[in-house]
């Protein structure tokens, strides 16, 4: 049995462990003794002797950095078994031939070290939460405010916890005093001094009373959950928290306060005040939320702007419930060319304008190449709401509208057509064609000019740009793209 | 009115907003500056009140004077509460003073609507601007935005805030029309949509994955996330409506969080509100279901099918799903894919990952699961290990469900809370309740 003594710091254990490793001392032959606790059971602790292993041998034991990080954290725990457990882990990882050990979270030793790490991480987190600074003065020269805090961490985590305070409170001078070790920051350097007894600590801060006012007011007596509070803010921290003294009375008062609320008679709604803004908000509710399909005759009298407003309130089919908003057409009312797509997509639904997504980009580029200026064209869709189904992850996946939904939305696009009265009407894809031609259409079979004089002088049927996007790169896509361009050129030449 | 009294009124007025998150902000800190503040990584809860909620941010209203008449809200114009108003400077000072004492992570500022949406929004933004530009404050700022405010103001709010949010309040248009007549579902969604586009734009122009030279011209920074809150139990929407709306919001606007706030009695109640608050457990079940939607690959219809649109209160939603889909089980922890392990009651994401890692090196036994601190009572009936197979008939019998019911079953019908009668009302008001 080899007796080895270690000090409080992680480095002292690390140095000893290095030497033992180099000498090839297996974990079962080491008796770890806390230098502060006194003597070993076996023999007087030895300052681990000069390593006997050759340097080459030493180098061959590569310790994964994951282990060093784990051990450094776990070391701050108070469990007296940790030097032995950590050394055994180190041994198994290297000489023991289990380099993958840290990836076996069900191993008893790994579990124990992980538990210590977790407990220390929690202590650090709680220190970040519950340290309370008190203002003690202002530096005469620099004008920096000076703060002091007293804290009693359950483990030796001060050094691990303070970098957080340096980052957060760089602009003020502070000291965090603990029974173990104290940390001080002056704006430039962080240094440590030995622990202090509690009586050295300044009393209350002026702001503590205001903080208690806040704590009292933010508490909701109608939903008492004391166990949940104590779970997150364990009793051991209460003595240094200025707000904790309120807890018993808040709990005691909550029941009567809740009863008073339940007994209070309900108050009627107040009359609408004289405020133009509020009246304008309320007016929206008077606008008809049309739950039936609008009659074309009702829409005939509306201007384009009125039409768009009315469409925004359409509730004829259930698609509006999943969509953000109605996406109306856009473009000059006297446009020579009108382009009708299928429906708004994810991007269009968010920004409220047609053809702004990826398919819209394809269309706009192709239009420019065909000699059509997009801003001269009236762009719209057969469907006014985005229909989608849940996609992978958190996406919305485009869904093809049902026949019935297309029928219900038809009056809106027909009314737009009647307002714009374009010479050329371009229908993109099957849905737009079905909506405006009023029959089932297959673009692949009827592409090009179609006869529909009741709609416009010249009606052109072509692919939807999203179809082009979906085709795999290759001759098929090139052919379809050429056909698409040819159809758009038909529209610009007319 | 002194600052203590104002704080009392305006914190009290803000406490019904459940959001407290201070996580997910871009990494920044005060090093090398004259100011204080840091964000990034997990947020910190600086205290807990006896309602079990954390105190993370200084959550106050700029004023509780409000033109709107939302019936679930204590600050509505028909309420008789005492009104107060902070000056911009008072909120700035209070935030800094609290922050320097490490009471808080930052500020969550909201306001009653005075004059109009834009006027109110300007005041809220001015607080954030002063904190950032005049005091070099780098702590967390969450601003509540008003959907009716102009796009330009929402843009400015996003420049100073780490998070901006708009409350959806109720899951349906009909509910809003009745209880919050000035609010409007479509308007709220439109604003959320614009915020999502703006957040994504900022992310693209500032992302580290894009080499600096290839980045588009840098737009001013913008908040890194948006969230919302939905009130539960104030109208008659069932859990399917609530979760359906939440799922739609997550997908459409990429929200970081939807907060569910079980409607709780308020002083100055409105005559339009239900007499009894919903059980606090309902809110808890909704949060559990929300997690299942976001991280465990569940779909809304699986948790609240049309035939049972309410989550059971007595058992958690994952267990309820497992009991209803027993053909899927038992799941072999040594072989099953990740998606399936995620569906085992009592197995959280973290432990699923641990199992996946561990089984590359060894076959798992019950003792291994025990070392992972799993709730064995809950998961063993649903899993197979190298040394355990649940009794074949256990998964069939009705006894399995009984096993998971709380020990003391109250005689209470959770699914159909009786509608209060006029007599009930009298009884409650006269204190017999």
PDB file of C-alpha atoms in Angstrom, chain B residues 26-205:
ATOM      1  CA  UNK B  26     -26.304  36.534 -28.092  1.00  0.00           C
ATOM      2  CA  UNK B  27     -23.089  36.270 -26.063  1.00  0.00           C
ATOM      3  CA  UNK B  28     -21.966  39.643 -24.775  1.00  0.00           C
ATOM      4  CA  UNK B  29     -20.396  40.937 -21.561  1.00  0.00           C
ATOM      5  CA  UNK B  30     -19.127  44.030 -19.836  1.00  0.00           C
ATOM      6  CA  UNK B  31     -15.404  43.352 -20.051  1.00  0.00           C
ATOM      7  CA  UNK B  32     -13.488  46.368 -21.218  1.00  0.00           C
ATOM      8  CA  UNK B  33     -16.433  48.699 -20.677  1.00  0.00           C
ATOM      9  CA  UNK B  34     -17.510  51.032 -17.926  1.00  0.00           C
ATOM     10  CA  UNK B  35     -20.844  49.291 -17.674  1.00  0.00           C
ATOM     11  CA  UNK B  36     -22.182  46.055 -16.280  1.00  0.00           C
ATOM     12  CA  UNK B  37     -24.005  43.134 -17.783  1.00  0.00           C
ATOM     13  CA  UNK B  38     -23.584  39.867 -19.609  1.00  0.00           C
ATOM     14  CA  UNK B  39     -25.817  37.482 -21.495  1.00  0.00           C
ATOM     15  CA  UNK B  40     -25.445  34.239 -23.361  1.00  0.00           C
ATOM     16  CA  UNK B  41     -25.875  30.651 -22.352  1.00  0.00           C
ATOM     17  CA  UNK B  42     -28.494  29.599 -19.872  1.00  0.00           C
ATOM     18  CA  UNK B  43     -30.329  32.305 -17.993  1.00  0.00           C
ATOM     19  CA  UNK B  44     -30.147  32.528 -14.234  1.00  0.00           C
ATOM     20  CA  UNK B  45     -33.010  32.504 -11.782  1.00  0.00           C
ATOM     21  CA  UNK B  46     -31.992  34.847  -8.984  1.00  0.00           C
ATOM     22  CA  UNK B  47     -34.767  34.013  -6.612  1.00  0.00           C
ATOM     23  CA  UNK B  48     -37.975  32.052  -6.265  1.00  0.00           C
ATOM     24  CA  UNK B  49     -41.252  33.198  -4.813  1.00  0.00           C
ATOM     25  CA  UNK B  50     -43.618  30.862  -2.943  1.00  0.00           C
ATOM     26  CA  UNK B  51     -45.677  30.407  -6.133  1.00  0.00           C
ATOM     27  CA  UNK B  52     -42.743  28.340  -7.399  1.00  0.00           C
ATOM     28  CA  UNK B  53     -41.928  30.819 -10.156  1.00  0.00           C
ATOM     29  CA  UNK B  54     -38.479  32.178 -10.592  1.00  0.00           C
ATOM     30  CA  UNK B  55     -37.450  35.789 -10.356  1.00  0.00           C
ATOM     31  CA  UNK B  56     -35.049  36.363 -13.167  1.00  0.00           C
ATOM     32  CA  UNK B  57     -35.864  39.706 -14.685  1.00  0.00           C
ATOM     33  CA  UNK B  58     -37.153  42.921 -13.220  1.00  0.00           C
ATOM     34  CA  UNK B  59     -40.643  42.487 -14.620  1.00  0.00           C
ATOM     35  CA  UNK B  60     -42.598  45.732 -14.470  1.00  0.00           C
ATOM     36  CA  UNK B  61     -45.021  47.815 -16.453  1.00  0.00           C
ATOM     37  CA  UNK B  62     -44.088  51.332 -17.424  1.00  0.00           C
ATOM     38  CA  UNK B  63     -47.647  52.213 -16.512  1.00  0.00           C
ATOM     39  CA  UNK B  64     -50.742  50.216 -15.655  1.00  0.00           C
ATOM     40  CA  UNK B  65     -53.030  52.854 -17.129  1.00  0.00           C
ATOM     41  CA  UNK B  66     -54.584  51.149 -20.139  1.00  0.00           C
ATOM     42  CA  UNK B  67     -57.121  52.009 -22.805  1.00  0.00           C
ATOM     43  CA  UNK B  68     -57.902  48.388 -23.619  1.00  0.00           C
ATOM     44  CA  UNK B  69     -60.525  46.332 -21.846  1.00  0.00           C
ATOM     45  CA  UNK B  70     -59.171  42.777 -21.866  1.00  0.00           C
ATOM     46  CA  UNK B  71     -61.284  40.965 -19.344  1.00  0.00           C
ATOM     47  CA  UNK B  72     -58.663  38.584 -18.004  1.00  0.00           C
ATOM     48  CA  UNK B  73     -56.310  41.472 -17.244  1.00  0.00           C
ATOM     49  CA  UNK B  74     -56.142  43.284 -13.956  1.00  0.00           C
ATOM     50  CA  UNK B  75     -55.057  46.474 -15.710  1.00  0.00           C
ATOM     51  CA  UNK B  76     -58.015  46.759 -18.123  1.00  0.00           C
ATOM     52  CA  UNK B  77     -59.722  50.095 -18.162  1.00  0.00           C
ATOM     53  CA  UNK B  78     -62.794  48.813 -16.326  1.00  0.00           C
ATOM     54  CA  UNK B  79     -60.708  47.575 -13.392  1.00  0.00           C
ATOM     55  CA  UNK B  80     -60.568  49.654 -10.251  1.00  0.00           C
ATOM     56  CA  UNK B  81     -56.896  49.141  -9.366  1.00  0.00           C
ATOM     57  CA  UNK B  82     -54.679  51.989  -8.272  1.00  0.00           C
ATOM     58  CA  UNK B  83     -52.837  53.406 -11.272  1.00  0.00           C
ATOM     59  CA  UNK B  84     -49.238  54.519 -11.398  1.00  0.00           C
ATOM     60  CA  UNK B  85     -46.641  55.478 -13.949  1.00  0.00           C
ATOM     61  CA  UNK B  86     -42.864  55.227 -13.873  1.00  0.00           C
ATOM     62  CA  UNK B  87     -40.776  57.832 -15.602  1.00  0.00           C
ATOM     63  CA  UNK B  88     -38.307  56.447 -18.120  1.00  0.00           C
ATOM     64  CA  UNK B  89     -35.405  57.446 -15.854  1.00  0.00           C
ATOM     65  CA  UNK B  90     -36.910  55.657 -12.853  1.00  0.00           C
ATOM     66  CA  UNK B  91     -37.026  52.325 -14.681  1.00  0.00           C
ATOM     67  CA  UNK B  92     -33.496  52.817 -15.988  1.00  0.00           C
ATOM     68  CA  UNK B  93     -32.152  53.532 -12.500  1.00  0.00           C
ATOM     69  CA  UNK B  94     -34.077  50.706 -10.887  1.00  0.00           C
ATOM     70  CA  UNK B  95     -32.783  48.226 -13.455  1.00  0.00           C
ATOM     71  CA  UNK B  96     -29.172  49.295 -12.952  1.00  0.00           C
ATOM     72  CA  UNK B  97     -29.419  49.337  -9.161  1.00  0.00           C
ATOM     73  CA  UNK B  98     -31.009  45.897  -9.011  1.00  0.00           C
ATOM     74  CA  UNK B  99     -28.611  44.493 -11.559  1.00  0.00           C
ATOM     75  CA  UNK B 100     -25.495  45.670  -9.742  1.00  0.00           C
ATOM     76  CA  UNK B 101     -26.652  43.922  -6.586  1.00  0.00           C
ATOM     77  CA  UNK B 102     -27.127  40.704  -8.586  1.00  0.00           C
ATOM     78  CA  UNK B 103     -30.852  40.566  -7.835  1.00  0.00           C
ATOM     79  CA  UNK B 104     -31.752  40.208 -11.527  1.00  0.00           C
ATOM     80  CA  UNK B 105     -30.638  39.165 -15.029  1.00  0.00           C
ATOM     81  CA  UNK B 106     -32.119  42.188 -16.694  1.00  0.00           C
ATOM     82  CA  UNK B 107     -35.353  43.931 -17.526  1.00  0.00           C
ATOM     83  CA  UNK B 108     -38.675  42.690 -18.866  1.00  0.00           C
ATOM     84  CA  UNK B 109     -40.609  45.805 -19.732  1.00  0.00           C
ATOM     85  CA  UNK B 110     -44.188  45.970 -20.786  1.00  0.00           C
ATOM     86  CA  UNK B 111     -46.823  48.654 -20.544  1.00  0.00           C
ATOM     87  CA  UNK B 112     -50.485  49.457 -20.522  1.00  0.00           C
ATOM     88  CA  UNK B 113     -51.503  51.226 -23.720  1.00  0.00           C
ATOM     89  CA  UNK B 114     -51.752  54.968 -23.309  1.00  0.00           C
ATOM     90  CA  UNK B 115     -52.832  57.351 -26.047  1.00  0.00           C
ATOM     91  CA  UNK B 116     -52.050  54.836 -28.809  1.00  0.00           C
ATOM     92  CA  UNK B 117     -49.788  51.941 -29.626  1.00  0.00           C
ATOM     93  CA  UNK B 118     -46.964  53.994 -31.162  1.00  0.00           C
ATOM     94  CA  UNK B 119     -46.792  56.522 -28.322  1.00  0.00           C
ATOM     95  CA  UNK B 120     -46.561  53.721 -25.752  1.00  0.00           C
ATOM     96  CA  UNK B 121     -44.024  51.785 -27.761  1.00  0.00           C
ATOM     97  CA  UNK B 122     -41.776  54.849 -28.043  1.00  0.00           C
ATOM     98  CA  UNK B 123     -41.623  55.172 -24.250  1.00  0.00           C
ATOM     99  CA  UNK B 124     -40.801  51.495 -23.809  1.00  0.00           C
ATOM    100  CA  UNK B 125     -38.045  51.718 -26.422  1.00  0.00           C
ATOM    101  CA  UNK B 126     -36.602  54.850 -24.812  1.00  0.00           C
ATOM    102  CA  UNK B 127     -35.945  52.904 -21.588  1.00  0.00           C
ATOM    103  CA  UNK B 128     -34.021  50.249 -23.503  1.00  0.00           C
ATOM    104  CA  UNK B 129     -32.152  52.837 -25.531  1.00  0.00           C
ATOM    105  CA  UNK B 130     -30.948  54.714 -22.465  1.00  0.00           C
ATOM    106  CA  UNK B 131     -29.853  51.508 -20.764  1.00  0.00           C
ATOM    107  CA  UNK B 132     -27.858  50.416 -23.782  1.00  0.00           C
ATOM    108  CA  UNK B 133     -26.503  53.694 -25.085  1.00  0.00           C
ATOM    109  CA  UNK B 134     -26.109  55.869 -22.009  1.00  0.00           C
ATOM    110  CA  UNK B 135     -25.254  53.258 -19.381  1.00  0.00           C
ATOM    111  CA  UNK B 136     -23.505  50.591 -21.510  1.00  0.00           C
ATOM    112  CA  UNK B 137     -25.895  48.038 -20.055  1.00  0.00           C
ATOM    113  CA  UNK B 138     -25.252  44.586 -21.524  1.00  0.00           C
ATOM    114  CA  UNK B 139     -27.719  42.581 -19.460  1.00  0.00           C
ATOM    115  CA  UNK B 140     -30.847  40.983 -20.803  1.00  0.00           C
ATOM    116  CA  UNK B 141     -33.678  43.117 -22.115  1.00  0.00           C
ATOM    117  CA  UNK B 142     -37.038  41.683 -23.060  1.00  0.00           C
ATOM    118  CA  UNK B 143     -39.529  44.129 -24.513  1.00  0.00           C
ATOM    119  CA  UNK B 144     -43.182  43.422 -24.890  1.00  0.00           C
ATOM    120  CA  UNK B 145     -44.318  44.734 -28.245  1.00  0.00           C
ATOM    121  CA  UNK B 146     -47.733  45.918 -29.253  1.00  0.00           C
ATOM    122  CA  UNK B 147     -48.815  44.322 -32.553  1.00  0.00           C
ATOM    123  CA  UNK B 148     -50.527  47.528 -33.627  1.00  0.00           C
ATOM    124  CA  UNK B 149     -47.309  49.519 -33.307  1.00  0.00           C
ATOM    125  CA  UNK B 150     -45.641  50.596 -36.537  1.00  0.00           C
ATOM    126  CA  UNK B 151     -43.066  48.375 -38.202  1.00  0.00           C
ATOM    127  CA  UNK B 152     -40.395  51.021 -37.713  1.00  0.00           C
ATOM    128  CA  UNK B 153     -40.893  50.928 -33.933  1.00  0.00           C
ATOM    129  CA  UNK B 154     -40.795  47.141 -33.788  1.00  0.00           C
ATOM    130  CA  UNK B 155     -37.551  47.390 -35.722  1.00  0.00           C
ATOM    131  CA  UNK B 156     -36.126  49.801 -33.148  1.00  0.00           C
ATOM    132  CA  UNK B 157     -37.295  47.677 -30.230  1.00  0.00           C
ATOM    133  CA  UNK B 158     -35.516  44.686 -31.736  1.00  0.00           C
ATOM    134  CA  UNK B 159     -32.295  46.622 -32.007  1.00  0.00           C
ATOM    135  CA  UNK B 160     -32.029  47.134 -28.229  1.00  0.00           C
ATOM    136  CA  UNK B 161     -33.751  43.996 -26.972  1.00  0.00           C
ATOM    137  CA  UNK B 162     -32.490  40.444 -26.668  1.00  0.00           C
ATOM    138  CA  UNK B 163     -35.998  39.162 -26.946  1.00  0.00           C
ATOM    139  CA  UNK B 164     -39.235  40.695 -28.075  1.00  0.00           C
ATOM    140  CA  UNK B 165     -42.627  39.180 -27.592  1.00  0.00           C
ATOM    141  CA  UNK B 166     -46.232  39.704 -28.473  1.00  0.00           C
ATOM    142  CA  UNK B 167     -48.866  37.885 -26.486  1.00  0.00           C
ATOM    143  CA  UNK B 168     -51.326  35.844 -28.495  1.00  0.00           C
ATOM    144  CA  UNK B 169     -53.450  35.788 -25.271  1.00  0.00           C
ATOM    145  CA  UNK B 170     -56.133  33.323 -26.420  1.00  0.00           C
ATOM    146  CA  UNK B 171     -56.006  30.505 -28.961  1.00  0.00           C
ATOM    147  CA  UNK B 172     -59.057  31.485 -30.992  1.00  0.00           C
ATOM    148  CA  UNK B 173     -60.345  34.533 -32.795  1.00  0.00           C
ATOM    149  CA  UNK B 174     -63.732  34.072 -31.179  1.00  0.00           C
ATOM    150  CA  UNK B 175     -62.191  34.029 -27.700  1.00  0.00           C
ATOM    151  CA  UNK B 176     -60.327  37.245 -28.399  1.00  0.00           C
ATOM    152  CA  UNK B 177     -63.392  38.968 -29.808  1.00  0.00           C
ATOM    153  CA  UNK B 178     -65.223  38.201 -26.599  1.00  0.00           C
ATOM    154  CA  UNK B 179     -62.556  38.756 -23.961  1.00  0.00           C
ATOM    155  CA  UNK B 180     -60.114  41.167 -25.595  1.00  0.00           C
ATOM    156  CA  UNK B 181     -62.158  43.216 -28.059  1.00  0.00           C
ATOM    157  CA  UNK B 182     -59.299  45.567 -28.947  1.00  0.00           C
ATOM    158  CA  UNK B 183     -56.967  42.726 -29.846  1.00  0.00           C
ATOM    159  CA  UNK B 184     -56.888  40.925 -33.142  1.00  0.00           C
ATOM    160  CA  UNK B 185     -55.458  37.527 -33.982  1.00  0.00           C
ATOM    161  CA  UNK B 186     -54.490  38.323 -37.560  1.00  0.00           C
ATOM    162  CA  UNK B 187     -52.784  41.568 -36.607  1.00  0.00           C
ATOM    163  CA  UNK B 188     -50.787  39.733 -33.924  1.00  0.00           C
ATOM    164  CA  UNK B 189     -49.733  37.018 -36.356  1.00  0.00           C
ATOM    165  CA  UNK B 190     -48.770  39.540 -38.997  1.00  0.00           C
ATOM    166  CA  UNK B 191     -46.456  41.243 -36.514  1.00  0.00           C
ATOM    167  CA  UNK B 192     -44.969  37.896 -35.443  1.00  0.00           C
ATOM    168  CA  UNK B 193     -44.340  37.023 -39.085  1.00  0.00           C
ATOM    169  CA  UNK B 194     -42.469  40.264 -39.676  1.00  0.00           C
ATOM    170  CA  UNK B 195     -40.395  39.758 -36.543  1.00  0.00           C
ATOM    171  CA  UNK B 196     -39.448  36.256 -37.676  1.00  0.00           C
ATOM    172  CA  UNK B 197     -38.273  37.571 -41.047  1.00  0.00           C
ATOM    173  CA  UNK B 198     -36.234  40.272 -39.343  1.00  0.00           C
ATOM    174  CA  UNK B 199     -34.625  37.851 -36.865  1.00  0.00           C
ATOM    175  CA  UNK B 200     -33.653  35.512 -39.699  1.00  0.00           C
ATOM    176  CA  UNK B 201     -32.257  38.364 -41.747  1.00  0.00           C
ATOM    177  CA  UNK B 202     -30.068  39.495 -38.827  1.00  0.00           C
ATOM    178  CA  UNK B 203     -28.909  35.945 -38.245  1.00  0.00           C
ATOM    179  CA  UNK B 204     -27.889  35.552 -41.880  1.00  0.00           C
ATOM    180  CA  UNK B 205     -25.959  38.790 -42.026  1.00  0.00           C
TER     181      UNK B 205
END
